[in-house]
Amino acid sequence: MKSSNLHRAMSNFLVSTLQASDLQRLQSQRAGETRLGQALRFIHPDLPLPQGLHEAKAQGVKYVIVGVPEDVGPRANFGNGGAALGFQAFLGRFLNVQANAFVKGSEILLLGEVNLADIQAKSASLSASDEAQLAELRAHVQTIDGRVSSVLKHVFDADLVPIVIGGGHNNAYPILQALSQSRGSGADCINLDPHCDFRLLEGRHSGNGFSYAHAAKYLSSYYVVGLHELKNAQTALDQMTQAGAGFTSYQEIFIRRETTFSQAVDKAIAYVGGGGSSKPVGLEVDTDSISGMPVSALTNCGLSVADAEHYVYKVATQLKQRVAYLHLAEAAPGQHPAGVAAGKSEAGQILTALVLAFVQTN
């Protein structure tokens, strides 16, 4: 194999790319209307991933949508599975949004999914209740880290903004790793989440992505909006404090009414330096912050979808030059009480709404 072909094969092994022809079965057609799936950009199928992304940038692309089809991270954190279907759920809704003057499909490249099918298969029968199998699950999360980070670094190196959908919140770590390595410095991060995900460094899982990122110096300033005071271990809260991280709790906003949700978002923006810093910012949403969302840790005591949309829009607008990515984690359609089909429909609708809130900040 020629060296150029070998390079293309190696870089493209990491991701299962999508083309327009792959999506026709998911799209509705109606005379006189154009759906967003018909207006998106796709990677050149014959180019190595880095070259294809740079070419897309030159053609006016700003955002790159990447799916992460895994649920190993939540399971390695003693949680439920199902997050592997989040990206599929998103596609079913997103592709059928109307393409009109309010959204620029030509600025969005739909890349595809990180190639994780083999890891999903190897981990399918493993149980976190068995100590040896738990260690295997956490080792698999490390493998996922490597693949996600490799794909995302190519996106950051092309000066594009990834929108990462699906999988557990463990993937915050490889995203921050890729961003830090691409930019040559640690990144700040704002996270909408009832959990701080700053658990002990006990092996990789969905509950310690940010503590691992901070330990590796990939994460600088960190702020959590909507942290639930009774859903976080004291050890995790102590580690957050030691790391200089901040938060506004769910109880402060919605129970004691000491501040408004919008004010809490303003505080988070100020905490990471607002417009006075040039450091990149990660925009994180754990979708289990949303009431009724089908996720691995479903809650009825959370935010509205509209609040989550406002959070995404406000951070992306006010930190426009700094926001380096959007990460939507933990959607698990199979956890919907009415079954997978209902879960895909609902999760897909909410994930789509959050992505549109992000890309409409132009």
Tab-separated table of C-alpha atoms in Angstrom:
chain	number	residue	atom	x	y	z
A	1	MET	CA	0.000	0.000	0.000
A	2	LYS	CA	1.346	3.447	-0.912
A	3	SER	CA	2.212	5.681	2.048
A	4	SER	CA	-0.517	8.207	1.144
A	5	ASN	CA	-3.135	5.452	1.051
A	6	LEU	CA	-1.841	4.036	4.333
A	7	HIS	CA	-2.123	7.454	5.989
A	8	ARG	CA	-5.669	7.854	4.707
A	9	ALA	CA	-6.638	4.389	5.922
A	10	MET	CA	-5.151	4.958	9.387
A	11	SER	CA	-6.742	8.381	9.927
A	12	ASN	CA	-10.113	7.302	8.550
A	13	PHE	CA	-10.226	4.071	10.575
A	14	LEU	CA	-10.944	6.212	13.617
A	15	VAL	CA	-14.284	7.432	12.289
A	16	SER	CA	-17.171	5.925	10.341
A	17	THR	CA	-17.921	8.820	8.029
A	18	LEU	CA	-21.351	9.637	6.663
A	19	GLN	CA	-22.336	10.778	3.184
A	20	ALA	CA	-25.629	12.205	1.944
A	21	SER	CA	-26.596	8.856	0.419
A	22	ASP	CA	-26.376	7.196	3.853
A	23	LEU	CA	-29.078	9.453	5.260
A	24	GLN	CA	-31.877	9.204	2.718
A	25	ARG	CA	-33.756	6.571	4.713
A	26	LEU	CA	-33.876	8.947	7.686
A	27	GLN	CA	-35.172	11.980	5.805
A	28	SER	CA	-38.709	13.022	4.995
A	29	GLN	CA	-39.293	14.578	1.591
A	30	ARG	CA	-41.948	17.120	0.648
A	31	ALA	CA	-42.307	19.059	-2.576
A	32	GLY	CA	-41.205	22.668	-2.306
A	33	GLU	CA	-39.305	22.149	0.957
A	34	THR	CA	-35.658	21.557	1.799
A	35	ARG	CA	-34.655	19.708	4.952
A	36	LEU	CA	-31.463	20.403	6.847
A	37	GLY	CA	-30.089	16.994	5.927
A	38	GLN	CA	-30.114	18.106	2.288
A	39	ALA	CA	-28.160	21.288	3.060
A	40	LEU	CA	-25.340	19.893	5.218
A	41	ARG	CA	-21.741	19.388	4.128
A	42	PHE	CA	-19.935	16.036	4.203
A	43	ILE	CA	-16.276	15.050	4.313
A	44	HIS	CA	-14.610	14.221	0.992
A	45	PRO	CA	-14.650	10.389	0.983
A	46	ASP	CA	-11.296	9.996	-0.781
A	47	LEU	CA	-9.217	12.294	1.412
A	48	PRO	CA	-7.419	11.562	4.688
A	49	LEU	CA	-9.396	12.956	7.600
A	50	PRO	CA	-7.041	15.889	8.355
A	51	GLN	CA	-6.967	17.001	4.719
A	52	GLY	CA	-10.716	16.612	4.327
A	53	LEU	CA	-11.360	18.775	7.382
A	54	HIS	CA	-9.003	21.508	6.208
A	55	GLU	CA	-10.714	21.470	2.816
A	56	ALA	CA	-14.100	21.821	4.517
A	57	LYS	CA	-12.812	24.792	6.506
A	58	ALA	CA	-11.678	26.464	3.287
A	59	GLN	CA	-15.183	25.948	1.868
A	60	GLY	CA	-16.841	27.838	4.728
A	61	VAL	CA	-17.634	25.081	7.223
A	62	LYS	CA	-17.610	26.186	10.888
A	63	TYR	CA	-19.086	23.255	12.806
A	64	VAL	CA	-18.365	19.526	12.674
A	65	ILE	CA	-20.901	17.096	14.132
A	66	VAL	CA	-19.327	13.963	15.617
A	67	GLY	CA	-21.183	11.053	17.203
A	68	VAL	CA	-19.787	8.936	20.035
A	69	PRO	CA	-21.759	5.653	20.112
A	70	GLU	CA	-20.779	4.187	23.473
A	71	ASP	CA	-22.243	3.508	26.894
A	72	VAL	CA	-19.172	1.925	28.490
A	73	GLY	CA	-18.381	5.066	30.494
A	74	PRO	CA	-21.717	5.215	32.337
A	75	ARG	CA	-21.643	1.464	32.967
A	76	ALA	CA	-18.095	1.748	34.352
A	77	ASN	CA	-19.570	4.324	36.756
A	78	PHE	CA	-22.186	1.814	38.017
A	79	GLY	CA	-24.822	3.461	35.812
A	80	ASN	CA	-27.261	2.283	33.175
A	81	GLY	CA	-26.433	1.690	29.528
A	82	GLY	CA	-28.134	3.116	26.460
A	83	ALA	CA	-26.036	6.195	25.672
A	84	ALA	CA	-24.700	4.465	22.553
A	85	LEU	CA	-28.002	5.310	20.812
A	86	GLY	CA	-27.917	9.050	21.480
A	87	PHE	CA	-26.375	9.997	18.142
A	88	GLN	CA	-28.824	7.861	16.167
A	89	ALA	CA	-31.700	9.528	17.982
A	90	PHE	CA	-30.287	12.944	17.130
A	91	LEU	CA	-29.931	12.202	13.423
A	92	GLY	CA	-33.548	11.125	13.067
A	93	ARG	CA	-34.733	14.546	14.205
A	94	PHE	CA	-31.951	16.892	13.122
A	95	LEU	CA	-31.915	15.849	9.475
A	96	ASN	CA	-35.603	16.694	9.121
A	97	VAL	CA	-35.466	20.241	10.461
A	98	GLN	CA	-36.486	22.796	7.828
A	99	ALA	CA	-33.513	24.359	6.026
A	100	ASN	CA	-34.353	28.051	5.783
A	101	ALA	CA	-32.962	31.531	6.385
A	102	PHE	CA	-32.642	30.919	10.138
A	103	VAL	CA	-29.990	28.188	9.945
A	104	LYS	CA	-27.011	27.842	7.599
A	105	GLY	CA	-26.647	24.188	6.714
A	106	SER	CA	-23.625	24.941	4.544
A	107	GLU	CA	-21.656	25.852	7.694
A	108	ILE	CA	-22.254	22.437	9.267
A	109	LEU	CA	-20.323	19.307	8.344
A	110	LEU	CA	-21.813	15.996	9.433
A	111	LEU	CA	-18.712	13.868	9.909
A	112	GLY	CA	-20.047	10.608	11.348
A	113	GLU	CA	-19.306	8.434	14.376
A	114	VAL	CA	-16.092	7.610	16.173
A	115	ASN	CA	-15.443	3.945	15.420
A	116	LEU	CA	-16.222	2.186	18.709
A	117	ALA	CA	-18.238	-0.872	17.650
A	118	ASP	CA	-15.500	-3.299	18.668
A	119	ILE	CA	-15.241	-1.820	22.162
A	120	GLN	CA	-19.006	-1.882	22.599
A	121	ALA	CA	-19.014	-5.556	21.630
A	122	LYS	CA	-16.168	-6.460	23.996
A	123	SER	CA	-17.826	-4.699	26.917
A	124	ALA	CA	-21.417	-5.825	26.315
A	125	SER	CA	-21.329	-8.769	28.722
A	126	LEU	CA	-19.220	-7.110	31.428
A	127	SER	CA	-20.774	-6.210	34.776
A	128	ALA	CA	-19.641	-3.417	37.087
A	129	SER	CA	-20.703	-5.546	40.058
A	130	ASP	CA	-17.746	-7.874	39.432
A	131	GLU	CA	-14.451	-6.281	40.458
A	132	ALA	CA	-12.400	-7.807	37.650
A	133	GLN	CA	-15.000	-6.945	35.025
A	134	LEU	CA	-15.268	-3.404	36.388
A	135	ALA	CA	-11.530	-3.036	35.809
A	136	GLU	CA	-12.043	-4.234	32.222
A	137	LEU	CA	-14.830	-1.714	31.661
A	138	ARG	CA	-12.616	1.095	32.893
A	139	ALA	CA	-9.757	-0.088	30.694
A	140	HIS	CA	-12.132	0.032	27.718
A	141	VAL	CA	-12.996	3.631	28.626
A	142	GLN	CA	-9.309	4.469	28.309
A	143	THR	CA	-9.326	2.996	24.808
A	144	ILE	CA	-12.363	5.132	23.987
A	145	ASP	CA	-10.451	8.142	25.328
A	146	GLY	CA	-7.682	7.547	22.821
A	147	ARG	CA	-9.961	7.239	19.814
A	148	VAL	CA	-12.199	10.186	20.675
A	149	SER	CA	-9.196	12.389	21.386
A	150	SER	CA	-7.521	11.445	18.097
A	151	VAL	CA	-10.596	12.314	16.026
A	152	LEU	CA	-11.288	15.556	17.876
A	153	LYS	CA	-7.687	16.732	17.629
A	154	HIS	CA	-7.973	16.603	13.839
A	155	VAL	CA	-11.092	18.781	14.086
A	156	PHE	CA	-9.448	21.316	16.400
A	157	ASP	CA	-6.288	21.365	14.270
A	158	ALA	CA	-8.441	22.394	11.299
A	159	ASP	CA	-9.754	25.352	13.362
A	160	LEU	CA	-13.274	23.939	13.334
A	161	VAL	CA	-15.784	23.728	16.194
A	162	PRO	CA	-16.906	20.183	17.003
A	163	ILE	CA	-20.399	19.385	18.235
A	164	VAL	CA	-20.015	16.056	20.026
A	165	ILE	CA	-23.178	14.026	20.592
A	166	GLY	CA	-23.809	10.742	22.366
A	167	GLY	CA	-21.967	8.545	24.809
A	168	GLY	CA	-21.304	9.186	28.476
A	169	HIS	CA	-19.830	12.241	30.127
A	170	ASN	CA	-16.542	10.367	30.324
A	171	ASN	CA	-15.906	11.821	26.862
A	172	ALA	CA	-15.348	15.294	28.302
A	173	TYR	CA	-11.839	14.114	29.156
A	174	PRO	CA	-10.679	13.146	25.634
A	175	ILE	CA	-12.326	16.252	24.156
A	176	LEU	CA	-10.452	18.505	26.588
A	177	GLN	CA	-7.290	16.498	25.950
A	178	ALA	CA	-7.601	17.030	22.199
A	179	LEU	CA	-8.360	20.729	22.612
A	180	SER	CA	-5.469	21.273	25.006
A	181	GLN	CA	-3.002	19.429	22.797
A	182	SER	CA	-4.172	21.293	19.703
A	183	ARG	CA	-3.985	24.738	21.324
A	184	GLY	CA	-0.943	24.071	23.488
A	185	SER	CA	-2.602	25.032	26.782
A	186	GLY	CA	-5.347	23.993	29.157
A	187	ALA	CA	-8.949	25.017	28.495
A	188	ASP	CA	-11.681	26.481	30.673
A	189	CYS	CA	-15.033	24.741	30.880
A	190	ILE	CA	-18.650	25.460	31.840
A	191	ASN	CA	-20.856	22.455	32.541
A	192	LEU	CA	-24.651	22.258	32.946
A	193	ASP	CA	-24.937	19.227	35.176
A	194	PRO	CA	-26.412	18.052	38.489
A	195	HIS	CA	-23.147	16.140	38.994
A	196	CYS	CA	-19.696	17.710	39.103
A	197	ASP	CA	-18.051	14.609	37.556
A	198	PHE	CA	-15.021	15.246	39.728
A	199	ARG	CA	-14.906	11.832	41.385
A	200	LEU	CA	-11.704	10.145	42.518
A	201	LEU	CA	-9.038	9.062	40.028
A	202	GLU	CA	-10.014	5.414	40.425
A	203	GLY	CA	-10.004	4.333	36.784
A	204	ARG	CA	-11.818	6.047	33.952
A	205	HIS	CA	-15.599	6.341	33.880
A	206	SER	CA	-18.348	8.893	33.291
A	207	GLY	CA	-18.067	10.379	36.770
A	208	ASN	CA	-14.465	11.577	36.668
A	209	GLY	CA	-13.832	13.111	33.263
A	210	PHE	CA	-13.160	16.551	34.693
A	211	SER	CA	-11.034	15.413	37.630
A	212	TYR	CA	-8.826	13.443	35.236
A	213	ALA	CA	-8.668	16.410	32.846
A	214	HIS	CA	-7.658	18.738	35.668
A	215	ALA	CA	-4.991	16.323	36.916
A	216	ALA	CA	-3.534	16.179	33.397
A	217	LYS	CA	-3.645	20.006	33.134
A	218	TYR	CA	-6.084	19.868	30.223
A	219	LEU	CA	-8.683	21.703	32.336
A	220	SER	CA	-8.062	25.109	33.899
A	221	SER	CA	-11.064	27.017	35.269
A	222	TYR	CA	-14.197	24.914	35.731
A	223	TYR	CA	-17.733	25.930	36.680
A	224	VAL	CA	-20.874	23.827	37.102
A	225	VAL	CA	-24.327	25.337	36.637
A	226	GLY	CA	-27.189	23.511	38.369
A	227	LEU	CA	-25.088	21.201	40.536
A	228	HIS	CA	-27.379	19.232	42.837
A	229	GLU	CA	-26.292	19.568	46.447
A	230	LEU	CA	-27.380	16.017	47.320
A	231	LYS	CA	-26.128	14.122	44.266
A	232	ASN	CA	-22.381	14.614	44.731
A	233	ALA	CA	-20.002	12.809	47.063
A	234	GLN	CA	-18.153	14.995	49.544
A	235	THR	CA	-14.858	13.678	48.172
A	236	ALA	CA	-15.805	14.982	44.725
A	237	LEU	CA	-16.861	18.361	46.123
A	238	ASP	CA	-13.603	18.570	48.079
A	239	GLN	CA	-11.596	17.831	44.942
A	240	MET	CA	-13.492	20.551	43.091
A	241	THR	CA	-12.676	23.036	45.833
A	242	GLN	CA	-9.012	22.059	45.801
A	243	ALA	CA	-8.976	22.541	42.027
A	244	GLY	CA	-10.401	26.054	42.370
A	245	ALA	CA	-13.630	25.139	40.595
A	246	GLY	CA	-16.952	26.850	41.266
A	247	PHE	CA	-20.652	26.161	40.975
A	248	THR	CA	-24.158	27.479	41.427
A	249	SER	CA	-26.403	24.773	42.796
A	250	TYR	CA	-29.819	23.638	41.637
A	251	GLN	CA	-31.097	24.424	45.126
A	252	GLU	CA	-29.796	28.012	44.990
A	253	ILE	CA	-31.600	28.594	41.700
A	254	PHE	CA	-34.847	26.661	41.910
A	255	ILE	CA	-35.559	25.891	45.565
A	256	ARG	CA	-34.158	28.743	47.662
A	257	ARG	CA	-34.491	31.217	44.750
A	258	GLU	CA	-31.315	33.007	45.781
A	259	THR	CA	-30.485	33.703	42.148
A	260	THR	CA	-32.079	33.249	38.748
A	261	PHE	CA	-30.957	30.679	36.216
A	262	SER	CA	-29.798	33.388	33.820
A	263	GLN	CA	-27.786	35.035	36.605
A	264	ALA	CA	-26.170	31.683	37.376
A	265	VAL	CA	-25.082	31.395	33.746
A	266	ASP	CA	-23.702	34.951	33.910
A	267	LYS	CA	-21.719	33.976	37.002
A	268	ALA	CA	-20.265	30.975	35.187
A	269	ILE	CA	-19.235	33.148	32.240
A	270	ALA	CA	-17.545	35.633	34.566
A	271	TYR	CA	-15.839	32.789	36.462
A	272	VAL	CA	-13.965	31.663	33.354
A	273	GLY	CA	-12.892	35.209	32.531
A	274	GLY	CA	-15.719	36.366	30.290
A	275	GLY	CA	-14.580	38.229	27.213
A	276	GLY	CA	-11.359	39.301	28.905
A	277	SER	CA	-9.586	35.982	28.366
A	278	SER	CA	-8.395	34.316	25.187
A	279	LYS	CA	-8.310	30.808	26.638
A	280	PRO	CA	-10.613	28.323	24.839
A	281	VAL	CA	-13.818	27.309	26.595
A	282	GLY	CA	-15.591	23.970	26.484
A	283	LEU	CA	-19.398	24.148	26.557
A	284	GLU	CA	-20.752	21.035	28.256
A	285	VAL	CA	-24.297	19.767	28.761
A	286	ASP	CA	-25.056	16.604	30.668
A	287	THR	CA	-28.564	15.975	29.422
A	288	ASP	CA	-29.515	14.348	32.717
A	289	SER	CA	-29.855	17.935	33.938
A	290	ILE	CA	-33.133	18.106	31.951
A	291	SER	CA	-36.383	16.909	33.532
A	292	GLY	CA	-37.780	13.782	31.916
A	293	MET	CA	-34.932	13.400	29.440
A	294	PRO	CA	-34.251	9.716	28.670
A	295	VAL	CA	-30.760	9.363	30.134
A	296	SER	CA	-28.753	6.883	32.170
A	297	ALA	CA	-29.781	8.778	35.335
A	298	LEU	CA	-33.313	9.982	34.539
A	299	THR	CA	-34.719	12.721	36.769
A	300	ASN	CA	-37.993	14.546	37.207
A	301	CYS	CA	-36.264	17.234	39.276
A	302	GLY	CA	-34.301	19.123	36.671
A	303	LEU	CA	-34.311	21.992	34.212
A	304	SER	CA	-36.690	22.639	31.365
A	305	VAL	CA	-35.526	22.161	27.798
A	306	ALA	CA	-35.954	25.907	27.295
A	307	ASP	CA	-33.553	26.623	30.176
A	308	ALA	CA	-30.970	24.292	28.657
A	309	GLU	CA	-31.373	25.952	25.252
A	310	HIS	CA	-30.942	29.374	26.863
A	311	TYR	CA	-27.783	28.201	28.624
A	312	VAL	CA	-26.236	26.964	25.378
A	313	TYR	CA	-27.213	30.092	23.468
A	314	LYS	CA	-26.089	32.524	26.160
A	315	VAL	CA	-22.664	30.983	26.749
A	316	ALA	CA	-22.021	30.566	23.026
A	317	THR	CA	-23.082	34.156	22.323
A	318	GLN	CA	-21.248	35.885	25.151
A	319	LEU	CA	-18.077	33.817	24.747
A	320	LYS	CA	-18.365	33.662	20.976
A	321	GLN	CA	-14.660	33.917	20.183
A	322	ARG	CA	-13.688	31.492	22.939
A	323	VAL	CA	-16.164	28.601	22.803
A	324	ALA	CA	-14.256	25.752	21.185
A	325	TYR	CA	-16.855	22.972	21.257
A	326	LEU	CA	-20.309	21.834	22.357
A	327	HIS	CA	-20.638	18.454	24.065
A	328	LEU	CA	-24.064	16.859	24.643
A	329	ALA	CA	-23.642	13.762	26.805
A	330	GLU	CA	-25.623	10.952	28.430
A	331	ALA	CA	-28.780	10.795	26.275
A	332	ALA	CA	-29.963	7.176	26.538
A	333	PRO	CA	-33.133	6.564	24.486
A	334	GLY	CA	-33.576	3.060	25.881
A	335	GLN	CA	-34.196	4.460	29.351
A	336	HIS	CA	-37.473	6.089	28.302
A	337	PRO	CA	-40.385	4.546	30.266
A	338	ALA	CA	-42.300	3.962	27.008
A	339	GLY	CA	-39.426	2.172	25.272
A	340	VAL	CA	-36.628	2.783	22.782
A	341	ALA	CA	-38.744	4.253	19.969
A	342	ALA	CA	-40.271	6.874	22.254
A	343	GLY	CA	-36.846	7.521	23.750
A	344	LYS	CA	-35.270	8.094	20.350
A	345	SER	CA	-38.004	10.522	19.379
A	346	GLU	CA	-37.797	12.544	22.584
A	347	ALA	CA	-34.018	12.473	22.974
A	348	GLY	CA	-33.578	13.339	19.307
A	349	GLN	CA	-35.875	16.329	19.597
A	350	ILE	CA	-34.057	17.717	22.644
A	351	LEU	CA	-30.555	17.108	21.280
A	352	THR	CA	-31.578	18.813	18.046
A	353	ALA	CA	-32.947	21.815	19.940
A	354	LEU	CA	-29.664	22.221	21.824
A	355	VAL	CA	-27.573	21.988	18.656
A	356	LEU	CA	-29.756	24.554	16.898
A	357	ALA	CA	-29.442	26.921	19.866
A	358	PHE	CA	-25.679	26.642	19.410
A	359	VAL	CA	-25.409	27.097	15.644
A	360	GLN	CA	-27.932	29.950	15.568
A	361	THR	CA	-25.501	32.192	17.457
A	362	ASN	CA	-23.984	33.352	14.148
